XYZ file of C-alpha atoms in Angstrom:
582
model
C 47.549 65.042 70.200
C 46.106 64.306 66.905
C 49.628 62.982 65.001
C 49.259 60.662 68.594
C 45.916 59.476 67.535
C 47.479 59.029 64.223
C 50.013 56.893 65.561
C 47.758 54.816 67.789
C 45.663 54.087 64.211
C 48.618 53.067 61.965
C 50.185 51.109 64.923
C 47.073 49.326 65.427
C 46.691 48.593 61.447
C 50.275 47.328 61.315
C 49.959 45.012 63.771
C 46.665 43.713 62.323
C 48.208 42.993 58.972
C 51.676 41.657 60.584
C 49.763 38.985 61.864
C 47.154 38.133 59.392
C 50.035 37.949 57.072
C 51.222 35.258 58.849
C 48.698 32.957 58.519
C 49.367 31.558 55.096
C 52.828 30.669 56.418
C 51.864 28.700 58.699
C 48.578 27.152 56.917
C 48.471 23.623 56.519
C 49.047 22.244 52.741
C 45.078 21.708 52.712
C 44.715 25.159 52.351
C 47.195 25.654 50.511
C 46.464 23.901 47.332
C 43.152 21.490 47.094
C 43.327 18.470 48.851
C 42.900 15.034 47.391
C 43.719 11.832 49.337
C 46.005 10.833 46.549
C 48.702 13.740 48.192
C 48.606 11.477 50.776
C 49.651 8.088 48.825
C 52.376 10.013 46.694
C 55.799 8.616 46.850
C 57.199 11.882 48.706
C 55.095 10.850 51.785
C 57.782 7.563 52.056
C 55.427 5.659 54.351
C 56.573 2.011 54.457
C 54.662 -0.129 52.188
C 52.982 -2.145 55.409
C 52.355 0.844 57.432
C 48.913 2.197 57.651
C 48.051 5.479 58.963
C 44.770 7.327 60.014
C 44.420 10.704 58.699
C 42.360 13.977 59.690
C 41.904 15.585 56.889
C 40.162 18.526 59.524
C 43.411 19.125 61.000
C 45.377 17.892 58.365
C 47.534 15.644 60.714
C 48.243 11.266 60.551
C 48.820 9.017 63.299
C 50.118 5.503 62.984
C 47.888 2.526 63.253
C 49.177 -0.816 64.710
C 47.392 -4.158 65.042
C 46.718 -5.295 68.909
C 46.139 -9.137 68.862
C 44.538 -8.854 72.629
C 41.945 -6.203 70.955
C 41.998 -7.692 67.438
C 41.862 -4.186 65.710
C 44.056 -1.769 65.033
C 44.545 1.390 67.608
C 46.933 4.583 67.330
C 50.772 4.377 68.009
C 51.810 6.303 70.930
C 55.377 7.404 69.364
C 56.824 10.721 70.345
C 55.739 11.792 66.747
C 52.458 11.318 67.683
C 52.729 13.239 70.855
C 54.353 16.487 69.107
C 51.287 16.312 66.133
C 48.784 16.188 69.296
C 50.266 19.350 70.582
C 49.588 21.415 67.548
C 45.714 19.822 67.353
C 45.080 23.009 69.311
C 46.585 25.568 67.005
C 44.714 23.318 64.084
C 41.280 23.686 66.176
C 41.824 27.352 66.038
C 42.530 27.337 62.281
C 39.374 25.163 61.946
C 37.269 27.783 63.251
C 38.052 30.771 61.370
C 39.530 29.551 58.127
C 37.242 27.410 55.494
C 38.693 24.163 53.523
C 38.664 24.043 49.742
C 39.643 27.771 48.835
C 41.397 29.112 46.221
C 44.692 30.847 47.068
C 43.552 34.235 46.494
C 40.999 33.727 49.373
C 43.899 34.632 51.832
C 44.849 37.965 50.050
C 41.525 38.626 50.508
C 40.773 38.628 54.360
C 44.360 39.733 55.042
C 42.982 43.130 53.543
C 39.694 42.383 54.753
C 40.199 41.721 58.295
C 42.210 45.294 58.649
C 39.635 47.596 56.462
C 37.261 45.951 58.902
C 39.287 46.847 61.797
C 39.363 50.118 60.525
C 35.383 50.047 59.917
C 34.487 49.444 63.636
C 36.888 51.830 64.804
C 34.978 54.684 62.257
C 31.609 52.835 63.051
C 32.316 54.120 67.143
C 33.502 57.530 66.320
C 30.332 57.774 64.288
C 27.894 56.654 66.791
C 29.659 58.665 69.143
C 28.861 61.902 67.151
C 25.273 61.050 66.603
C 24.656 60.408 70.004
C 26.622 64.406 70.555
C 24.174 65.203 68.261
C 21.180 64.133 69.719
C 21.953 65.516 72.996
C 22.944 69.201 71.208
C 19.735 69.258 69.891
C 17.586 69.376 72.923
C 18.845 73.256 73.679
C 16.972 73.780 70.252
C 13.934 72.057 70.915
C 13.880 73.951 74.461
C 14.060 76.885 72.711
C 11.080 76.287 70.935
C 9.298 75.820 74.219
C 9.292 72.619 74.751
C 8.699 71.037 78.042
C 11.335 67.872 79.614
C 9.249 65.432 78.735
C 8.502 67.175 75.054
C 12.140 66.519 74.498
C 12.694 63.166 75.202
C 9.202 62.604 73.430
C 11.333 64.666 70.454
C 14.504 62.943 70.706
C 12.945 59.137 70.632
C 10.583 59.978 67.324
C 14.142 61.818 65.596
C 15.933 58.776 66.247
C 13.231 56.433 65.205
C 12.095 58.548 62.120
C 16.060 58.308 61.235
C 15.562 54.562 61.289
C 12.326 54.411 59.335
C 13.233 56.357 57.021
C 16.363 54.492 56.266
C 14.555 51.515 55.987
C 12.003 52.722 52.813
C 15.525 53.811 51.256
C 16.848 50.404 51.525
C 13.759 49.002 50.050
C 13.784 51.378 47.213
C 17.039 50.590 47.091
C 17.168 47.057 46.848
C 13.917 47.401 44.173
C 15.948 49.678 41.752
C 19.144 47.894 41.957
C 19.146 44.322 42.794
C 19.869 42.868 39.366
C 22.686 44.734 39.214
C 24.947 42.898 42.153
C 26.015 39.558 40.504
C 27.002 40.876 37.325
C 29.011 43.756 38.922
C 30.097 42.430 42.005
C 33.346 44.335 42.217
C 32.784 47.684 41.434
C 28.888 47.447 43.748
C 31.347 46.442 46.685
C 33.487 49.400 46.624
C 30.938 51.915 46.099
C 28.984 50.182 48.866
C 32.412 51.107 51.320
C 32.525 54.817 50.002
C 28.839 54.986 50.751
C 29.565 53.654 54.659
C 32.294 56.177 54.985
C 30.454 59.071 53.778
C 27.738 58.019 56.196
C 30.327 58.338 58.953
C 30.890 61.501 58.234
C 27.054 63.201 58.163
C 27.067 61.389 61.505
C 30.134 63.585 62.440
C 27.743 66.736 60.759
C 24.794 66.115 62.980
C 27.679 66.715 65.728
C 28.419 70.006 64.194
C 24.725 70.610 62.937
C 22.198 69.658 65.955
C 19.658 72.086 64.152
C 19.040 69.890 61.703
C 19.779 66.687 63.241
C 16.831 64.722 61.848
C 17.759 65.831 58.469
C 21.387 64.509 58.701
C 20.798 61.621 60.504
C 18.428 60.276 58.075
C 20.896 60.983 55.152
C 24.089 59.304 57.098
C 21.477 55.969 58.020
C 20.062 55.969 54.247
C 23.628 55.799 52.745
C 24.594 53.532 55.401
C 21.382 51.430 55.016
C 22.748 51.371 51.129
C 25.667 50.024 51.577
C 24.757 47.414 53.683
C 22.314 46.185 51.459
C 24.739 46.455 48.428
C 27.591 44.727 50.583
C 25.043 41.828 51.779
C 24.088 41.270 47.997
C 27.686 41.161 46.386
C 28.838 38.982 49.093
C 27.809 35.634 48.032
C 29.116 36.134 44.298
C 32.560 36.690 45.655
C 32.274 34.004 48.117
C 31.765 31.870 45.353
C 34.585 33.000 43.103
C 36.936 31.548 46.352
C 35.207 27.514 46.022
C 38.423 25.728 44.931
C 38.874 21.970 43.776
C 34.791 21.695 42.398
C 34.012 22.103 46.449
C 30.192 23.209 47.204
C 31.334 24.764 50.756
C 29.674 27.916 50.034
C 28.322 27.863 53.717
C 31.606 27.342 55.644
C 33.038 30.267 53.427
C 29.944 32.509 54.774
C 30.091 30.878 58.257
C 34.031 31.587 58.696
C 33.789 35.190 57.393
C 30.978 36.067 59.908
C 33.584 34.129 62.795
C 36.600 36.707 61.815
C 33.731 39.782 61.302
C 33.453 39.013 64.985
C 36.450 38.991 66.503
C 37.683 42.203 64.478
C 34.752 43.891 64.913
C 34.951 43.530 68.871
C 38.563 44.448 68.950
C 37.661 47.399 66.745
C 35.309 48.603 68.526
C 37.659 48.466 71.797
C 40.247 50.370 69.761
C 37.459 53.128 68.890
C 36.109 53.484 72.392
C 40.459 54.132 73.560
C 40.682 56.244 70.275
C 37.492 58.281 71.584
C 38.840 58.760 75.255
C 41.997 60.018 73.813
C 39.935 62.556 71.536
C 37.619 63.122 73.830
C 35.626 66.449 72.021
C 38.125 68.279 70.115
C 36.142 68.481 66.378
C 39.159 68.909 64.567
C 40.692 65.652 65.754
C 38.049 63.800 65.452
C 38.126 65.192 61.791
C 41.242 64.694 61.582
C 41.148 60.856 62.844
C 37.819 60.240 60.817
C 39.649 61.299 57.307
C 42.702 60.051 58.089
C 41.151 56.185 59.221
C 38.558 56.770 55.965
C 41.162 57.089 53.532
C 43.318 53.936 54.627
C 40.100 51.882 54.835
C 39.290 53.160 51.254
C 42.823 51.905 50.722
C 42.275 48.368 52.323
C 38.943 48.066 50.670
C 40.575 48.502 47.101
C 43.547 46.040 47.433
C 40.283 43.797 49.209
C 38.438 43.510 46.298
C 41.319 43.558 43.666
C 42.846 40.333 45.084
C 39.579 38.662 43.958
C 39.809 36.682 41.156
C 36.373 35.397 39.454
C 36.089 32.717 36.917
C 33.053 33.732 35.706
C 32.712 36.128 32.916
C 30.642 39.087 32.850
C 29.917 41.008 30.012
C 32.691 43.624 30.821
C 35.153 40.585 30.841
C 34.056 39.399 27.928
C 34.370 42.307 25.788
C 37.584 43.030 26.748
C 39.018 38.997 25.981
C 36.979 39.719 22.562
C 38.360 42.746 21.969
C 41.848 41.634 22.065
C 41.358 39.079 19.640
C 39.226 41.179 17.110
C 40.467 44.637 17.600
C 38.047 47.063 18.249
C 39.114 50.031 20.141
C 42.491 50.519 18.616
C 41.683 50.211 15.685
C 43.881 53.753 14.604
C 46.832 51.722 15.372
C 46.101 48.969 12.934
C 46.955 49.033 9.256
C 44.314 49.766 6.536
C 42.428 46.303 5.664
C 43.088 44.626 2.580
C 41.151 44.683 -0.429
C 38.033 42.179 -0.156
C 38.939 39.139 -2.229
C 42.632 39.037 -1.094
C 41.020 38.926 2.661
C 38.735 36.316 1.423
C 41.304 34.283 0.749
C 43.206 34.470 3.596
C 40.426 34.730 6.030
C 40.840 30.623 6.720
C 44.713 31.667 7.575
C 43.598 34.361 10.007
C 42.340 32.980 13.230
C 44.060 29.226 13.910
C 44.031 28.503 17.488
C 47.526 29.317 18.093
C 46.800 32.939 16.981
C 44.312 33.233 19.930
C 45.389 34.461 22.930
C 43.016 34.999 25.924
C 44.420 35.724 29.564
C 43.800 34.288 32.454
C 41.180 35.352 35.309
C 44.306 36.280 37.436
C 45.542 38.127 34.620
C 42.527 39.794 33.998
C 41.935 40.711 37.844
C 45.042 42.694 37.921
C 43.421 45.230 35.255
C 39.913 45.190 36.087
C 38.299 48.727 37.118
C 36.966 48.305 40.434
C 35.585 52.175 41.038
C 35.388 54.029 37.681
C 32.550 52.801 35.071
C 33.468 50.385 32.117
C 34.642 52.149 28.882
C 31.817 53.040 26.300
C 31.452 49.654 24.655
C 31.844 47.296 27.677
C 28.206 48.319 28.646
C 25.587 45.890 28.188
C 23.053 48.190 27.127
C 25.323 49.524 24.332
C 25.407 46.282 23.226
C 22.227 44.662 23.952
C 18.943 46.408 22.747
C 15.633 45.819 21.251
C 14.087 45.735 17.501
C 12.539 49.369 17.437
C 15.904 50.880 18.732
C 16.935 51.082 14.938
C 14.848 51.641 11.805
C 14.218 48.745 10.488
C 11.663 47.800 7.486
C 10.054 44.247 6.610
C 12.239 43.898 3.787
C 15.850 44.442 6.611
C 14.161 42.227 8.849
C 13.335 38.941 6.665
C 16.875 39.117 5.172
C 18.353 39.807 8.705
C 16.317 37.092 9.801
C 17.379 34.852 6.696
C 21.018 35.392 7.433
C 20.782 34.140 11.135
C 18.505 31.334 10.720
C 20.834 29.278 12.671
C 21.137 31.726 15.110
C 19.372 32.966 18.052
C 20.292 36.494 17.825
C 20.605 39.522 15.403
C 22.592 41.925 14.717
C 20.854 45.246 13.631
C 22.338 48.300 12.068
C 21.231 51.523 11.920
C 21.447 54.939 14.519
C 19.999 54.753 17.940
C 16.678 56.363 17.667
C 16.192 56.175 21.182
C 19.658 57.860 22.443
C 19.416 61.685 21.532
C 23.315 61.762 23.033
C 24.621 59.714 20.703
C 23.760 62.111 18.037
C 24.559 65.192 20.196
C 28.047 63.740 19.945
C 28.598 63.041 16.260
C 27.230 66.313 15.412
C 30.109 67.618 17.927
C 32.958 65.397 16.108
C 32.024 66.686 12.471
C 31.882 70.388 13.920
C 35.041 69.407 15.836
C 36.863 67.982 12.582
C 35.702 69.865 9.657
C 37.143 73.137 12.113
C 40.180 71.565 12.553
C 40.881 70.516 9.057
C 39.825 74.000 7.453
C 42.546 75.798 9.875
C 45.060 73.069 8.821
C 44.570 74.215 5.602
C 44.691 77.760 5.963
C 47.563 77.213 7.973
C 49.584 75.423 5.226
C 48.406 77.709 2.144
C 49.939 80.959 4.764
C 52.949 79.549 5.950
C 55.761 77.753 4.895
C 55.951 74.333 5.164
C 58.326 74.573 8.378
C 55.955 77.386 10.215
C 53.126 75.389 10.039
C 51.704 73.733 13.122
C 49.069 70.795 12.934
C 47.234 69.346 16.438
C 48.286 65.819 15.898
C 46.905 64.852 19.153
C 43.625 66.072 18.614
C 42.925 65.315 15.493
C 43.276 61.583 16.205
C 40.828 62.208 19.462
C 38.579 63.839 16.565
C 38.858 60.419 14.528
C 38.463 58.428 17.513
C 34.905 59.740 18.087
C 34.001 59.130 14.247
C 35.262 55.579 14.718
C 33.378 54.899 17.804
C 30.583 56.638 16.429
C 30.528 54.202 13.429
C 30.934 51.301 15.696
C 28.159 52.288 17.961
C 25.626 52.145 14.838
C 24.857 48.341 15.865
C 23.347 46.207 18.205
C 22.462 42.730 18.950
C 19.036 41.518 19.106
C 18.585 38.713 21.457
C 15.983 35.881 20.893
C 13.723 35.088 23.632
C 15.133 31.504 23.837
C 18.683 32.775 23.644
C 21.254 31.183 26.139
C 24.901 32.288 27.834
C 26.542 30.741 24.852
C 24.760 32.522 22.303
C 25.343 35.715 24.037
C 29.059 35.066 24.139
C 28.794 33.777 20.019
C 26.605 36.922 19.388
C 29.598 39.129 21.297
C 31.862 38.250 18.844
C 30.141 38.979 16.114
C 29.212 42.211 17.067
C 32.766 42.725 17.770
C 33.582 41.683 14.105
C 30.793 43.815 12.457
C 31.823 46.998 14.914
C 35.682 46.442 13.324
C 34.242 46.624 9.794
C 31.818 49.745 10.556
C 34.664 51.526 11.740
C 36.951 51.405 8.707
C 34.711 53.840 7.505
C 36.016 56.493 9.672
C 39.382 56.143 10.347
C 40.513 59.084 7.633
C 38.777 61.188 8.896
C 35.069 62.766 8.021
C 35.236 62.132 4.272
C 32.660 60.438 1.976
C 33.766 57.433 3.405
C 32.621 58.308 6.808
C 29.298 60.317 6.141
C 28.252 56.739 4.403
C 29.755 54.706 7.310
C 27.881 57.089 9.715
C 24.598 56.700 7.748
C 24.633 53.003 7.250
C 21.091 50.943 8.165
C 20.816 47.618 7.813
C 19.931 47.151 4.096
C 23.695 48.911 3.089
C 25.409 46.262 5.459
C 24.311 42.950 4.732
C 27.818 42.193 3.232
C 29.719 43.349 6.840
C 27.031 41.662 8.645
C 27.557 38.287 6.404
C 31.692 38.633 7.049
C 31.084 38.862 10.885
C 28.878 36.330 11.339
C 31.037 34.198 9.140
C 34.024 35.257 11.511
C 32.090 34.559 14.846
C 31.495 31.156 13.373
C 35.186 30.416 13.150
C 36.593 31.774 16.328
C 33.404 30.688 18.486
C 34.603 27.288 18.774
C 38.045 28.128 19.453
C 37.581 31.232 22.039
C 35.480 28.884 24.088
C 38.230 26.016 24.214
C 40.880 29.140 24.559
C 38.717 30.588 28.041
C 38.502 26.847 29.080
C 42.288 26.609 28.876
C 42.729 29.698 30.474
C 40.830 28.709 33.646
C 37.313 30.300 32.774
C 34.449 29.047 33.593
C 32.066 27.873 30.053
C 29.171 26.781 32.158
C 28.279 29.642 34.268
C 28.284 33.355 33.204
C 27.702 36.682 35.416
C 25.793 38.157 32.193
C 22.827 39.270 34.312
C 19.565 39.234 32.982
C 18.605 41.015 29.091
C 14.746 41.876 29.229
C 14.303 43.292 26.506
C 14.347 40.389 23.465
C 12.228 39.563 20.395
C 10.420 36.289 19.050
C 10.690 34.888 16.046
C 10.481 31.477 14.336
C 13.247 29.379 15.222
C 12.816 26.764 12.116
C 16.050 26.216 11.191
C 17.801 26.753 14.865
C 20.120 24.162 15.886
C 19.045 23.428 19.451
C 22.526 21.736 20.104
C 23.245 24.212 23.292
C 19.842 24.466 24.160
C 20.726 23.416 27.732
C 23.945 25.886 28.787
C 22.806 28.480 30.203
């Protein structure tokens, strides 16, 4: 019975995506590719040069217009080509209402996944109703026991069920409260989580089933998480709505208006397909385990390839670093040859970054290897990157020459170890330990053995160095100015890219000299790095923003999110020249 359940489910799914899969076969070029009326006055159309024709751009079809002397206007041709386009109006009226004009193309791999995860959703969505419901009723033996009269239990039952609610509710307040500015900049990753958090909702539903004692208790839990998601889903939706307006189109509201036409009609035929899956079921707990993990997992499935067909425009700071990163080299910067000495990289620092050396992919490109579930890497986090004047020490002396070298500027970048962040030490202490260790074995090792016997952890010891370098790089941070817009964050970006890349040099032998002064660097040992990135970020800012609005990206609008915490400080010398992009 339960590999026939099985069956049912995956026969269901495949015929869900068989025929959503067909609809961008049979779309009309308008959604296709954005329509212009000049596709219609191209020479592949071959309309003869006196004919005129009346077009619906709605439903994408023409009909012929002749003049009629006893009328004295012009009226539609009734031609047998006419007739056959007036047939498929109706399959175009049906296309109207579900499908939006002006998309991108990656709009369609988007519902295709969407409309079966959301299949799959209403289908979970009855099985957990179903179980709460068990659960309710399985609880009433315990109340009884506890000597409560038939009307006591109802009375009992209602207030669980609303207290379940309530309770929910305050969570989704909280909820929204705590973690509202976090949607638009994160979009992706919020939307996932916000599915895992349904599904896991499901299944305390399925444990008040199991649990009627504590049915209050589990209840709540499953309608907080679910209360969670749905908020989380609600907020992420409109920033990938957006990322699908194609051709410059504002149609924001047919996007929303279409999606909530398909939620519909899947969601009814889902939940018919959960009410047959039930009767088939019936009250054997191990299928409906068995059903509930196995629909979960393909829905976690569906929801993945969902979100990883979107493609967004607009940069975050995640995106950013990672575009930056490939140009300055950051990360991997064990695999890149020792730097030259200083006044032969003077000289050929004009030589170093032409715009032909700059390569910056695409937001399709960059879609295909964005993390959707797992966190960003260490220094793709904003508040790594981003923090305040007392996170480092700093004396007067640091800040008027920090605050002479960026006079132009509406940012700063600070060096010095994070005060604030007791982990960050934690872990440098660790890496020393870790190294010095390893490198008095290695020694003992050699002066023992012969040359052949001995053995050397190659592997770790560049993990070892990996820390050191990251620690080095971490030693910095960019100080917004209150005034501060989307372009200076993106200029500022790349110069603490630059300065990280010259911090870390410090470290890549190893813990030596080198590296105990690279890990104890302030501000008032690094005006010279701090002088050669912002020298850099000068150079390639220009060029990186005509590269990402080559590539496709979007230089006008950013998903950087809001930085609180900035400083204030007399702009004199500023040049207010992108005072208005924001």
């Amino acid at each position: 019975m339960g590999f026939l359940v099985i069956i049912i489910s995956f026969v269901s799914l495949s015929c869900s995506f068989t025929r959503i899969s067909k609809i961008n076969n049979v779309l009309p070029s308008r959604y296709r590719s954005p329509l212009t009326f000049s596709n219609y006055n191209s020479p592949n159309n071959n309309f003869p040069n006196n004919d005129v024709y009346e077009v619906n751009l709605m439903f994408d079809n023409r009909s012929k217009l002749v003049y009629s002397p006893s009328q004295d206007m012009y009226i539609t041709s009734n031609s047998p080509s006419d007739a056959s386009s007036s047939s498929s109006n109706s399959n175009s009226y049906l296309k109207s209402l579900f499908l939006p004009e002006g998309v991108t193309p990656d709009y369609y791999r988007f519902i295709k996944w969407r409309i079966v995860q959301r299949y799959i959703s209403s289908i979970l969505h009855v099985i957990g109703t179903r179980s709460l419901l068990l659960g309710l009723t399985n609880s009433a033996p315990v109340l009884a026991a506890s000597g409560s009269t038939t009307k006591g239990l109802s009375v009992a039952a209602a207030v669980n069920w609303i207290l379940k609610d309530v309770l929910g509710k305050l969570v989704r307040m909280f909820w929204a409260g705590k973690m509202g500015r976090k949607f638009d900049s994160d979009a992706k990753r919020w939307r996932f989580r916000g599915t895992i958090m349904y599904g896991l909702g499901n299944g305390l539903e399925i444990v008040c089933w199991l649990n009627p004692a504590l049915f209050l208790f589990w209840a709540t839990a499953a309608n907080c998480l679910k209360q969670m998601s749905m908020l989380t889903s609600s907020s992420t939706r409109n920033a990938i709505y957006n990322s699908f307006m194609g051709g410059g189109r504002e149609n924001i509201g047919d996007i929303t208006a279409k999606g909530e036409a398909q939620i519909a009609v899947v969601d009814l035929v889902g939940i018919l397909s959960g009410v047959l899956v039930m009767k088939i079921v019936k009250t054997d707990i191990k299928l409906v385990m068995l059903t509930y993990v196995t629909l979960q997992l393909m829905e976690i499935f569906c929801t993945y390839h969902e979100i990883r067909s979107v493609v967004f425009k607009l940069l975050n700071f995640e995106r950013l670093w990672v575009i930056v990163d490939n140009i300055v080299g950051v990360e991997n910067m064990l695999e890149q040859p020792q730097p030259q000495p200083q006044s032969t990289q003077q000289s050929q620092s004009s030589d170093l970054y032409w715009d032909g050396e700059v390569e910056i992919p695409n937001p399709y490109q960059t879609s295909l290897t964005e993390k959707v579930f797992m966190p960003p890497t260490h220094f793709c986090r904003r508040a790594i990157a981003f923090g305040s004047l007392g996170r480092a020490k700093l004396s007067p002396a640091e800040l008027s020459s920090l605050l002479e070298i960026f006079s132009d500027d509406r940012y700063l970048l600070v060096v010095g170890e994070d005060v604030k962040n007791k982990h960050h030490n934690q872990r440098i202490k660790r890496a020393k330990k870790s190294f010095e260790r390893l490198s008095s074995s290695s020694s003992e090792e050699y002066d023992d053995d012969d040359d052949d016997d001995c053995e050397y952890d190659s592997d770790n010891d560049l993990n070892l160095k990996s820390d050191l370098v990251a620690s080095a790089q971490e030693d910095c941070h960019i100080v917004l100015h209150t005034t501060a817009t989307n372009l200076d964050i993106v200029k500022a970006t790349i110069a603490l890219a630059c300065l990280r890349r010259e911090l870390g040099w410090g470290c890549v032998s190893g813990y030596d000299d080198d590296c105990v002064i690279a890990l104890s660097r302030r501000s008032e040992d690094s005006y010279e790095q701090i002088l050669e990135a912002k020298k850099e970020a000068d150079e390639l800012f220009p060029i990186v923003l005509a590269k990402l609005k080559d590539s496709g990206w979007s230089i006008n609008r950013f998903m950087f999110g809001r930085v609180s915490m900035r400083a204030n400080w007399n702009l004199a010398n500023a040049n207010f020249e992108n005072n208005n992009n924001s």
